[in-house]
CSV table of C-alpha atoms in Angstrom, one decimal:
chain,number,residue,atom,x,y,z
A,299,UNK,CA,27.3,31.3,-45.5
A,300,UNK,CA,29.3,28.3,-44.1
A,301,UNK,CA,29.7,30.2,-40.8
A,302,UNK,CA,26.0,30.8,-40.5
A,303,UNK,CA,25.2,27.2,-41.4
A,304,UNK,CA,27.6,26.0,-38.7
A,305,UNK,CA,26.1,28.3,-36.2
A,306,UNK,CA,22.6,26.9,-36.9
A,307,UNK,CA,23.9,23.3,-36.4
A,308,UNK,CA,25.5,24.3,-33.1
A,309,UNK,CA,22.2,25.9,-31.9
A,310,UNK,CA,20.2,22.8,-33.0
A,311,UNK,CA,22.5,20.5,-31.2
A,312,UNK,CA,22.3,22.6,-28.0
A,313,UNK,CA,18.5,22.7,-28.1
A,314,UNK,CA,18.3,19.0,-28.7
A,315,UNK,CA,20.6,18.3,-25.8
A,316,UNK,CA,18.7,20.6,-23.6
A,317,UNK,CA,15.4,18.8,-24.4
A,318,UNK,CA,17.0,15.5,-23.7
A,319,UNK,CA,18.4,16.7,-20.4
A,320,UNK,CA,15.0,18.2,-19.4
A,321,UNK,CA,12.4,15.6,-20.4
A,322,UNK,CA,8.8,16.3,-19.6
A,323,UNK,CA,8.1,15.7,-15.9
A,324,UNK,CA,5.4,13.3,-14.9
A,325,UNK,CA,2.2,14.9,-13.5
A,326,UNK,CA,2.1,14.8,-9.7
A,327,UNK,CA,-0.7,15.7,-7.3
A,328,UNK,CA,-0.9,16.1,-3.6
A,329,UNK,CA,-4.0,14.6,-2.0
A,330,UNK,CA,-4.6,16.1,1.4
A,331,UNK,CA,-6.8,13.9,3.6
A,332,UNK,CA,-8.0,14.0,7.2
A,333,UNK,CA,-5.4,11.2,7.8
A,334,UNK,CA,-2.5,13.0,6.2
A,335,UNK,CA,-1.1,13.9,2.8
A,336,UNK,CA,-0.4,11.5,-0.1
A,337,UNK,CA,1.6,12.5,-3.2
A,338,UNK,CA,0.7,10.6,-6.4
A,339,UNK,CA,2.5,10.4,-9.7
A,340,UNK,CA,0.4,9.7,-12.8
A,341,UNK,CA,1.8,7.5,-15.6
A,342,UNK,CA,2.3,8.7,-19.1
A,343,UNK,CA,1.7,5.1,-20.3
A,344,UNK,CA,-2.0,5.7,-19.5
A,345,UNK,CA,-2.8,9.1,-21.1
A,346,UNK,CA,-6.6,8.7,-21.1
A,347,UNK,CA,-6.6,8.0,-17.3
A,348,UNK,CA,-3.9,10.6,-16.6
A,349,UNK,CA,-5.7,13.4,-18.4
A,350,UNK,CA,-9.1,12.4,-17.0
A,351,UNK,CA,-7.8,12.4,-13.5
A,352,UNK,CA,-6.1,15.8,-14.0
A,353,UNK,CA,-9.3,17.3,-15.3
A,354,UNK,CA,-11.1,16.1,-12.2
A,355,UNK,CA,-8.4,17.6,-10.1
A,356,UNK,CA,-8.7,21.0,-11.9
A,357,UNK,CA,-12.5,20.8,-11.3
A,358,UNK,CA,-11.8,20.3,-7.6
A,359,UNK,CA,-14.0,17.2,-8.0
A,360,UNK,CA,-12.3,15.1,-5.3
A,361,UNK,CA,-12.5,17.8,-2.6
A,362,UNK,CA,-14.5,16.6,0.4
A,363,UNK,CA,-15.2,13.1,-0.9
A,364,UNK,CA,-14.8,10.1,1.4
A,365,UNK,CA,-12.6,7.0,1.2
A,366,UNK,CA,-15.8,5.0,1.3
A,367,UNK,CA,-14.4,1.5,0.9
A,368,UNK,CA,-11.4,0.3,2.9
A,369,UNK,CA,-10.2,-3.3,3.3
A,370,UNK,CA,-7.3,-4.0,5.5
A,371,UNK,CA,-4.3,-5.6,3.7
A,372,UNK,CA,-6.0,-4.9,0.4
A,373,UNK,CA,-6.8,-1.3,-0.7
A,374,UNK,CA,-8.5,2.0,0.0
A,375,UNK,CA,-11.1,3.4,-2.4
A,376,UNK,CA,-12.5,6.8,-3.0
A,377,UNK,CA,-14.1,9.0,-5.7
A,378,UNK,CA,-17.8,8.4,-5.4
A,379,UNK,CA,-19.7,11.7,-5.8
A,380,UNK,CA,-22.5,10.5,-3.5
A,381,UNK,CA,-20.1,10.8,-0.5
A,382,UNK,CA,-19.5,14.5,-0.8
A,383,UNK,CA,-22.0,15.8,1.8
A,384,UNK,CA,-22.7,12.8,3.9
A,385,UNK,CA,-21.0,10.7,6.5
A,386,UNK,CA,-19.9,7.1,5.8
A,387,UNK,CA,-22.7,5.6,7.9
A,388,UNK,CA,-25.2,7.3,5.6
A,389,UNK,CA,-23.6,6.0,2.4
A,390,UNK,CA,-24.9,3.0,0.5
A,391,UNK,CA,-22.7,1.8,-2.3
A,392,UNK,CA,-25.8,0.6,-4.4
A,393,UNK,CA,-27.7,3.9,-3.9
A,394,UNK,CA,-29.2,6.1,-6.5
A,395,UNK,CA,-26.7,7.9,-8.8
A,396,UNK,CA,-26.8,11.6,-8.2
A,397,UNK,CA,-25.1,14.8,-9.5
A,398,UNK,CA,-23.4,15.4,-12.8
A,399,UNK,CA,-24.2,12.4,-15.1
A,400,UNK,CA,-20.7,12.8,-16.7
A,401,UNK,CA,-19.2,11.5,-13.4
A,402,UNK,CA,-21.0,8.2,-13.8
A,403,UNK,CA,-19.6,7.5,-17.3
A,404,UNK,CA,-16.7,5.2,-17.8
A,405,UNK,CA,-13.5,5.4,-19.9
A,406,UNK,CA,-11.6,2.8,-22.0
A,407,UNK,CA,-9.3,0.4,-20.2
A,408,UNK,CA,-5.6,1.1,-20.5
A,409,UNK,CA,-4.2,-2.1,-19.0
A,410,UNK,CA,-0.5,-2.1,-19.6
A,411,UNK,CA,0.9,-5.1,-17.8
A,412,UNK,CA,3.7,-5.8,-16.9
A,413,UNK,CA,4.8,-2.1,-17.2
A,414,UNK,CA,2.2,-1.2,-14.6
A,415,UNK,CA,1.0,-3.7,-12.0
A,416,UNK,CA,-0.6,-3.8,-8.5
A,417,UNK,CA,2.4,-3.4,-6.3
A,418,UNK,CA,2.0,-1.6,-2.9
A,419,UNK,CA,1.2,2.0,-3.5
A,420,UNK,CA,-0.2,1.5,-7.0
A,421,UNK,CA,-3.0,3.9,-8.1
A,422,UNK,CA,-5.7,2.2,-10.2
A,423,UNK,CA,-9.2,2.7,-11.5
A,424,UNK,CA,-12.2,1.0,-10.0
A,425,UNK,CA,-14.7,-0.6,-12.4
A,426,UNK,CA,-17.8,-2.7,-12.6
A,427,UNK,CA,-17.4,-6.5,-12.8
A,428,UNK,CA,-16.7,-8.6,-15.9
A,429,UNK,CA,-20.3,-9.8,-16.1
A,430,UNK,CA,-21.6,-6.3,-17.0
A,431,UNK,CA,-18.3,-4.8,-18.2
A,432,UNK,CA,-16.4,-7.4,-20.3
A,433,UNK,CA,-14.3,-4.6,-21.8
A,434,UNK,CA,-13.0,-3.8,-18.3
A,435,UNK,CA,-13.7,-0.1,-18.8
A,436,UNK,CA,-12.8,2.1,-15.9
A,437,UNK,CA,-14.9,4.3,-13.7
A,438,UNK,CA,-14.3,7.9,-14.6
A,439,UNK,CA,-14.0,9.0,-11.0
A,440,UNK,CA,-13.5,6.1,-8.6
A,441,UNK,CA,-10.0,5.0,-7.8
A,442,UNK,CA,-8.2,2.8,-5.4
A,443,UNK,CA,-4.7,2.8,-3.8
A,444,UNK,CA,-3.2,-0.6,-3.3
A,445,UNK,CA,-1.8,-1.8,0.1
A,446,UNK,CA,-2.0,-5.6,-0.2
A,447,UNK,CA,0.5,-7.9,1.5
A,448,UNK,CA,3.6,-10.0,0.8
A,449,UNK,CA,3.5,-13.5,-0.7
A,450,UNK,CA,5.6,-16.6,-0.6
A,451,UNK,CA,6.5,-18.5,-3.8
A,452,UNK,CA,3.8,-21.0,-3.1
A,453,UNK,CA,1.2,-18.3,-2.6
A,454,UNK,CA,2.3,-16.6,-5.8
A,455,UNK,CA,1.8,-19.9,-7.7
A,456,UNK,CA,-1.7,-19.9,-6.4
A,457,UNK,CA,-2.2,-16.3,-7.4
A,458,UNK,CA,-0.9,-17.1,-10.9
A,459,UNK,CA,-3.5,-19.8,-11.2
A,460,UNK,CA,-6.2,-17.3,-10.3
A,461,UNK,CA,-4.8,-14.7,-12.8
A,462,UNK,CA,-4.6,-17.4,-15.5
A,463,UNK,CA,-8.3,-18.2,-15.1
A,464,UNK,CA,-9.3,-14.5,-15.0
A,465,UNK,CA,-7.2,-13.5,-18.1
A,466,UNK,CA,-7.6,-16.8,-20.0
A,467,UNK,CA,-3.8,-17.4,-19.8
A,468,UNK,CA,-2.8,-14.0,-21.2
A,469,UNK,CA,-1.1,-12.7,-18.1
A,470,UNK,CA,2.0,-14.3,-16.5
A,471,UNK,CA,3.9,-12.8,-13.6
A,472,UNK,CA,7.6,-12.4,-14.5
A,473,UNK,CA,10.3,-13.2,-12.0
A,474,UNK,CA,11.0,-9.5,-11.4
A,475,UNK,CA,7.4,-8.8,-10.4
A,476,UNK,CA,7.2,-11.9,-8.3
A,477,UNK,CA,10.2,-10.6,-6.4
A,478,UNK,CA,8.4,-7.3,-5.7
A,479,UNK,CA,5.3,-9.1,-4.4
A,480,UNK,CA,7.5,-11.2,-2.2
A,481,UNK,CA,9.4,-8.2,-0.7
A,482,UNK,CA,7.3,-5.1,-1.1
A,483,UNK,CA,3.8,-6.5,-1.4
A,484,UNK,CA,0.6,-5.8,-3.4
A,485,UNK,CA,-2.4,-7.4,-4.9
A,486,UNK,CA,-1.3,-9.6,-7.8
A,487,UNK,CA,-4.6,-11.2,-8.4
A,488,UNK,CA,-5.8,-8.0,-10.0
A,489,UNK,CA,-3.0,-7.8,-12.6
A,490,UNK,CA,-4.1,-7.6,-16.2
A,491,UNK,CA,-7.7,-6.9,-15.3
A,492,UNK,CA,-7.8,-3.3,-13.9
A,493,UNK,CA,-6.0,-0.2,-15.2
A,494,UNK,CA,-3.1,0.9,-13.0
A,495,UNK,CA,-2.4,4.5,-13.9
A,496,UNK,CA,0.0,5.8,-11.2
A,497,UNK,CA,1.7,5.3,-7.9
A,498,UNK,CA,2.3,6.8,-4.5
A,499,UNK,CA,5.5,8.9,-4.4
A,500,UNK,CA,5.2,9.8,-0.7
A,501,UNK,CA,2.6,9.2,2.0
A,502,UNK,CA,2.5,5.4,2.1
A,503,UNK,CA,2.4,5.7,5.9
A,504,UNK,CA,-0.9,7.6,5.4
A,505,UNK,CA,-2.3,4.8,3.1
A,506,UNK,CA,-1.2,2.3,5.8
A,507,UNK,CA,-3.0,4.3,8.4
A,508,UNK,CA,-6.2,4.5,6.4
A,509,UNK,CA,-6.2,0.8,5.4
A,510,UNK,CA,-6.0,0.0,9.2
A,511,UNK,CA,-9.2,2.0,9.9
A,512,UNK,CA,-12.0,0.2,11.7
A,513,UNK,CA,-14.8,-0.6,9.3
A,514,UNK,CA,-18.4,-1.8,9.4
A,515,UNK,CA,-19.9,-4.8,7.6
A,516,UNK,CA,-19.9,-2.8,4.3
A,517,UNK,CA,-16.2,-1.9,4.5
A,518,UNK,CA,-17.0,1.7,5.3
A,519,UNK,CA,-14.6,3.3,7.9
A,520,UNK,CA,-16.5,3.8,11.2
A,521,UNK,CA,-14.8,7.2,11.5
A,522,UNK,CA,-14.9,9.2,8.2
A,523,UNK,CA,-11.7,9.5,6.3
A,524,UNK,CA,-12.2,12.5,3.9
A,525,UNK,CA,-10.2,13.9,1.0
A,526,UNK,CA,-9.8,17.6,1.8
A,527,UNK,CA,-8.3,18.7,-1.5
A,528,UNK,CA,-6.2,17.4,-4.5
A,529,UNK,CA,-3.9,19.8,-6.3
A,530,UNK,CA,-1.2,19.5,-8.9
A,531,UNK,CA,2.4,20.1,-7.7
A,532,UNK,CA,5.7,20.3,-9.4
């Protein structure tokens, strides 16, 4: 009996060590676009956004949608279902909602600052403004990828004042994050107000290329930048 009990303990320890050595891998997707490929990793800190995004991927929802809003040195935005079968010049951001009503629903915010913030390459959920959306709920489908720029200490002090007003003093940039904004870049004024739920693993050069696209007065790329497909990868 003692030998059997000892054997069970050894097996349990082995299984436990194996589980620790092979933790669950984060979910990753490859987004193929007409400008190149982008690999995104979704955060386990935002399970509602992670699972919602993966469900859309499994539905092939993003396939053929445009990056319909692009602002140089800021971000690129996609995910609007109205852009599936039209060119950018035919798209009006305030147009009539069409298609599956579920795609126009929103989901609860999962703002987890400072663990997740708007550094260059961050993947975040778009949303309506505070005046109509005080809970800062996220769009179910529309997302943006941050490009931004780098900041000096003086500029970050000004950004902090802006953040303090927007969050009523609840969000302060720690030194470690300030250093990232000084060296890597991003959009700090959005911190604590929008849900960041992932980041670019590879393809930042593609994001750079897209954010440099020529745009019209409504921030639509003059030449369409379209998402061809989004698939989960290992």
